[in-house]
C-alpha positions as CSV (number, residue, x, y, z in Angstrom):
1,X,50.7,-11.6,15.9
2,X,51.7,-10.5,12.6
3,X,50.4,-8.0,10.3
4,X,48.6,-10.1,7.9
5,X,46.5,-11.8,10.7
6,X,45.9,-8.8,12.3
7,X,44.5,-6.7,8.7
8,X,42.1,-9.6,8.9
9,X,40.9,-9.7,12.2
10,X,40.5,-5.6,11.5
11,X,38.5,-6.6,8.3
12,X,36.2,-9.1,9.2
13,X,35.7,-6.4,12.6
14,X,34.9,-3.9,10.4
15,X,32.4,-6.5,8.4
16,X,30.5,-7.1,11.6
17,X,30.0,-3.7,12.3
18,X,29.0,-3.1,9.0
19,X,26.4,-6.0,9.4
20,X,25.6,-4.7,13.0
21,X,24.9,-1.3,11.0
22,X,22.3,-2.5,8.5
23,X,20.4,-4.8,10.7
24,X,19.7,-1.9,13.0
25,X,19.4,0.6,10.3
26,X,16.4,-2.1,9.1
27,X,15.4,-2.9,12.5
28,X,14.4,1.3,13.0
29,X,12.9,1.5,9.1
30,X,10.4,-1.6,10.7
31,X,9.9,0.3,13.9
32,X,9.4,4.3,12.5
33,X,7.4,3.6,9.2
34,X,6.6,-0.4,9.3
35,X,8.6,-1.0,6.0
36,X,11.4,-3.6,5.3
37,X,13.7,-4.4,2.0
38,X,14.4,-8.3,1.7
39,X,17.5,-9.2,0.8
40,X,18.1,-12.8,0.5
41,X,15.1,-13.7,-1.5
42,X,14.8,-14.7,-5.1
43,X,13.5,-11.5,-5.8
44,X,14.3,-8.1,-4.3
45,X,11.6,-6.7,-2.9
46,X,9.9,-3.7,-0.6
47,X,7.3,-4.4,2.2
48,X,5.3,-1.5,2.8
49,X,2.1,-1.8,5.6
50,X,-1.3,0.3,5.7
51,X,-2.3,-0.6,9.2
52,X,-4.4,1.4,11.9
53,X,-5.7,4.9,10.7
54,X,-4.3,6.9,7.8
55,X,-3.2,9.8,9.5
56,X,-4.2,13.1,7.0
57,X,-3.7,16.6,7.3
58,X,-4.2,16.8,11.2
59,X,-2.5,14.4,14.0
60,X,-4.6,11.7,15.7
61,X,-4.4,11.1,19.6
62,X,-0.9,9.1,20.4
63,X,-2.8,6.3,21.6
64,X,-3.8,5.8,17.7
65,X,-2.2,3.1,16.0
66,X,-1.5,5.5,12.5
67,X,-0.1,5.4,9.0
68,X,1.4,8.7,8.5
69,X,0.9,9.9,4.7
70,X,4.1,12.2,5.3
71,X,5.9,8.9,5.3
72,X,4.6,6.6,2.6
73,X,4.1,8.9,-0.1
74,X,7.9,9.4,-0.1
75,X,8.4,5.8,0.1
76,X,6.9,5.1,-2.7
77,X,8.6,7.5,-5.1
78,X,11.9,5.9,-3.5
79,X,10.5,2.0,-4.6
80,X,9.3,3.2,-7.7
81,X,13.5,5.2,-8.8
82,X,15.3,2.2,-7.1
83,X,16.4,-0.4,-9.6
84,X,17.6,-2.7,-7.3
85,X,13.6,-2.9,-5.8
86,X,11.6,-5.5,-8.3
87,X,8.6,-5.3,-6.5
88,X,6.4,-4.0,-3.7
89,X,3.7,-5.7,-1.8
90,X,1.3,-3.7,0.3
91,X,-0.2,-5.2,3.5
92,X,-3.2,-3.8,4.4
93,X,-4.8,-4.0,8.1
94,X,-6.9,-0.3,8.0
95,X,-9.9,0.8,9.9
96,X,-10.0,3.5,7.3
97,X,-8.9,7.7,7.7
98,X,-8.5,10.3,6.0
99,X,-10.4,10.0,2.5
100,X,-8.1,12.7,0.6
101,X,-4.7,11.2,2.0
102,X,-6.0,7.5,1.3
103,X,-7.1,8.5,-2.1
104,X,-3.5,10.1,-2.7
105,X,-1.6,6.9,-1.6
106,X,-3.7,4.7,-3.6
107,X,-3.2,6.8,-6.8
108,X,0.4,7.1,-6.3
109,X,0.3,3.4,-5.9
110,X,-1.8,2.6,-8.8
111,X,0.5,4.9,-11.2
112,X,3.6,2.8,-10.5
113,X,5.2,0.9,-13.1
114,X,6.4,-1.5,-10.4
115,X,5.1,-4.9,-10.0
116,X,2.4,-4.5,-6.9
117,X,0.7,-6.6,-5.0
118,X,-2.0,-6.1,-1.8
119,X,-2.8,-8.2,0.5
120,X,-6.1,-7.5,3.0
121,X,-5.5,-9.3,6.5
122,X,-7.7,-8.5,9.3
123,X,-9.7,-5.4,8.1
124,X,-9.3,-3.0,5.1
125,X,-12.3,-0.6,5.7
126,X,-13.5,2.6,4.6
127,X,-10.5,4.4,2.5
128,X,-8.9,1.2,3.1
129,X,-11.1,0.4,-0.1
130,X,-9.4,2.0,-2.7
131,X,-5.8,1.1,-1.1
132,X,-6.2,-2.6,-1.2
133,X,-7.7,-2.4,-5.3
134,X,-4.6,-0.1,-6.0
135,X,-2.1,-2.5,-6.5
136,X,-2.0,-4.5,-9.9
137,X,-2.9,-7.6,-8.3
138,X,-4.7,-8.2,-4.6
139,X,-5.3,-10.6,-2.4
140,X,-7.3,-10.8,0.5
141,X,-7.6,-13.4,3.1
142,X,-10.7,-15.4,4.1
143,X,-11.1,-14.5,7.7
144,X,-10.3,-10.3,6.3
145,X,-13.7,-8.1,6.2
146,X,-14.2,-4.8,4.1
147,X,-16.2,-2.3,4.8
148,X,-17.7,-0.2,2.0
149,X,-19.9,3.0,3.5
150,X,-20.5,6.6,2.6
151,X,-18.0,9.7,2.9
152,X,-17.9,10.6,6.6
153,X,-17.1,13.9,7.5
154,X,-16.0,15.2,11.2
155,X,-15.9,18.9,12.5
156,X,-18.3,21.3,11.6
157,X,-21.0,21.2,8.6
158,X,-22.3,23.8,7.3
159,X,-26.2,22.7,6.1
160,X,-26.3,24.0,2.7
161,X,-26.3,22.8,-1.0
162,X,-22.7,23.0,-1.3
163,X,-21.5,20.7,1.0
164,X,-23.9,18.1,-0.4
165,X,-22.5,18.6,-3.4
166,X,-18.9,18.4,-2.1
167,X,-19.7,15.0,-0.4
168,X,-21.5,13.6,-3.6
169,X,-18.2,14.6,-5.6
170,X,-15.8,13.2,-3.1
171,X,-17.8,9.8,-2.9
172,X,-17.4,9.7,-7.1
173,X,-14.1,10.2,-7.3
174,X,-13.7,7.4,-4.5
175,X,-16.0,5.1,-6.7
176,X,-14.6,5.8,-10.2
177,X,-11.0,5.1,-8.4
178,X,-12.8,1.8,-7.0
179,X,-14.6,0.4,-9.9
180,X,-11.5,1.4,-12.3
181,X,-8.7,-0.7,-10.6
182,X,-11.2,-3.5,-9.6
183,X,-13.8,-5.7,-11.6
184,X,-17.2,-4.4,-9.5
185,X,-19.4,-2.3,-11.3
186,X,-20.4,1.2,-10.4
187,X,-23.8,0.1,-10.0
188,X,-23.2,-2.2,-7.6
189,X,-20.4,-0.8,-5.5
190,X,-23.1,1.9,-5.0
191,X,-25.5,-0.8,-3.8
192,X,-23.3,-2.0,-1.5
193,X,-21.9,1.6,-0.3
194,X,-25.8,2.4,0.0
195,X,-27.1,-0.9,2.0
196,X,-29.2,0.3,5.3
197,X,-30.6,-2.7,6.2
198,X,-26.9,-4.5,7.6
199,X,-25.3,-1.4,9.9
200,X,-26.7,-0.1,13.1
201,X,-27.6,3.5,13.3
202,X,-25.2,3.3,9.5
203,X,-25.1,3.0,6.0
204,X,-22.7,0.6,4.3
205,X,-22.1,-2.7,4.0
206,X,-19.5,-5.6,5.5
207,X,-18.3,-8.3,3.5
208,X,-15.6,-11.3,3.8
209,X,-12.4,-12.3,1.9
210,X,-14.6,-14.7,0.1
211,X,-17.2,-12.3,-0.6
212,X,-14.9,-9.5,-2.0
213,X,-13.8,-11.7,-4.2
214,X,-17.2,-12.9,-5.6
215,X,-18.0,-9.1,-6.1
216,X,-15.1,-8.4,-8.2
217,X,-13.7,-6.0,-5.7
218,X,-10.6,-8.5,-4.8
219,X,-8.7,-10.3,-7.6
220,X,-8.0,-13.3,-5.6
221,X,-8.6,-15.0,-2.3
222,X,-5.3,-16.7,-0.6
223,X,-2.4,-15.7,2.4
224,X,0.9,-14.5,2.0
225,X,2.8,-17.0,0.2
226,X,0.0,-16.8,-2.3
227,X,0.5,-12.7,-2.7
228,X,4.6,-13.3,-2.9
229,X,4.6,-16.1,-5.3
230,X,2.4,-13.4,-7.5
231,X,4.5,-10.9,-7.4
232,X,7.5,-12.8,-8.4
233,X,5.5,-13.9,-11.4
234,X,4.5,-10.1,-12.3
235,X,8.3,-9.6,-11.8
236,X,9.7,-12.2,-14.3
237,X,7.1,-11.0,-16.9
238,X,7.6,-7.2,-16.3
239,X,9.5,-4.9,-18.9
240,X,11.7,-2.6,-17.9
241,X,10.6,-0.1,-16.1
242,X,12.8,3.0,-17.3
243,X,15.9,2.0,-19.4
244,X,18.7,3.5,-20.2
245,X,18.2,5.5,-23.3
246,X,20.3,3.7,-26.4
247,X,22.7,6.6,-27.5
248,X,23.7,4.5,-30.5
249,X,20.0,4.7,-32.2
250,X,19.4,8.8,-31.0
251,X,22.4,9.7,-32.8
């Protein structure tokens, strides 16, 4: 064999070990934190998922499917430096969690100057709430239901004035989050959040993809292709999101 043939046969090994690399490298970001890149797509973008319980401050049981705060909060200050990302879309399947983490993620999310867009499938309850009106646009589908109920607390409760007060304030900044990054109006998210005639033994109310959309809550009612063919619109009609500075015009 001579040399030339056998540099290429060591190059094109080298190439499929690099390819072997990156699929498994993608294949263990899918399997540790349920996020994926695409990259042969029309635009590049970041798939992150909310699914199970978001996991706060203290661990849930193994047996819990979780979304560990830890991880996406991280991950979203990586989508939002990386140029090479365009976009991120958010799928939401959430019985809820931790109300302080939830409310972190969603903020961070909602303060990102990349194109975003949610989509509800199956369930986005509780904290999942704020999470699914986070994103610049949302989509939920018709078979999805939300839940919208009170702030629960677990552990001990003290029964005085002051944890009344700290539940009232945690449940307004949940609302003014809500009713800020969605079309539903404080007055009636409250109705809704308030409802006793629809839960067993609960306060709250359920509602469908269709319904959530009627309320204002959810911008638009449709699956997956819809979500994706929105962000690549929000994508194309995006600015910049932090250019270089001209050193021309500061001098």
């Amino acid at each position: 064999m001579s040399e030339a043939n056998q540099n290429n046969d060591n190059n094109e090994e080298q190439s499929c070990n690099s390819e072997d690399k990156d699929r498994l490298d993608r294949e263990e970001l899918i399997e540790r934190t349920g996020e994926v890149v695409s990259r042969n797509s029309k635009h590049l973008i970041h798939c992150l998922t909310i699914i199970g319980q978001v996991e706060g401050h203290y661990l849930l049981p193994p047996q819990n499917k979780t979304t560990k705060y830890e991880h996406i909060m991280p991950a979203l200050v990586a989508v939002e430096q990386d140029r090479s990302v365009e976009g991120l879309v958010i799928i939401l399947n959430t019985v809820g969690g931790d109300v302080e983490a939830g409310l972190a993620i969603a903020e961070l999310i909602a303060g990102m100057k990349t194109p975003t867009v949610s989509i509800v499938v199956g369930g986005g309850h509780s904290i999942g709430v704020p999470l699914a009106v986070s994103a610049k646009r949302s989509f939920i589908v018709p078979s999805a239901t939300m839940t919208i109920h009170p702030v629960r607390m677990s552990g001990t409760v003290l029964g005085v004035p002051q944890t009344l007060s700290y539940f009232d304030k945690m449940q307004e900044r949940i609302s003014r989050f809500v009713c800020k990054n969605s079309n539903i109006s404080p007055e009636r998210f409250k109705q809704l959040m308030m409802n006793t005639g629809e839960l067993t033994m609960d306060m709250g109310t359920v509602i469908d993809g269709e319904t959530a959309v009627n309320e204002g809550l959810i911008d638009r009612l449709g699956g997956l292709s819809d979500a994706i063919e929105e962000l690549y619109r929000l994508i194309e009609s995006a600015e910049p999101r932090y250019p270089d500075d001209d050193t021309e015009e500061t001098k």
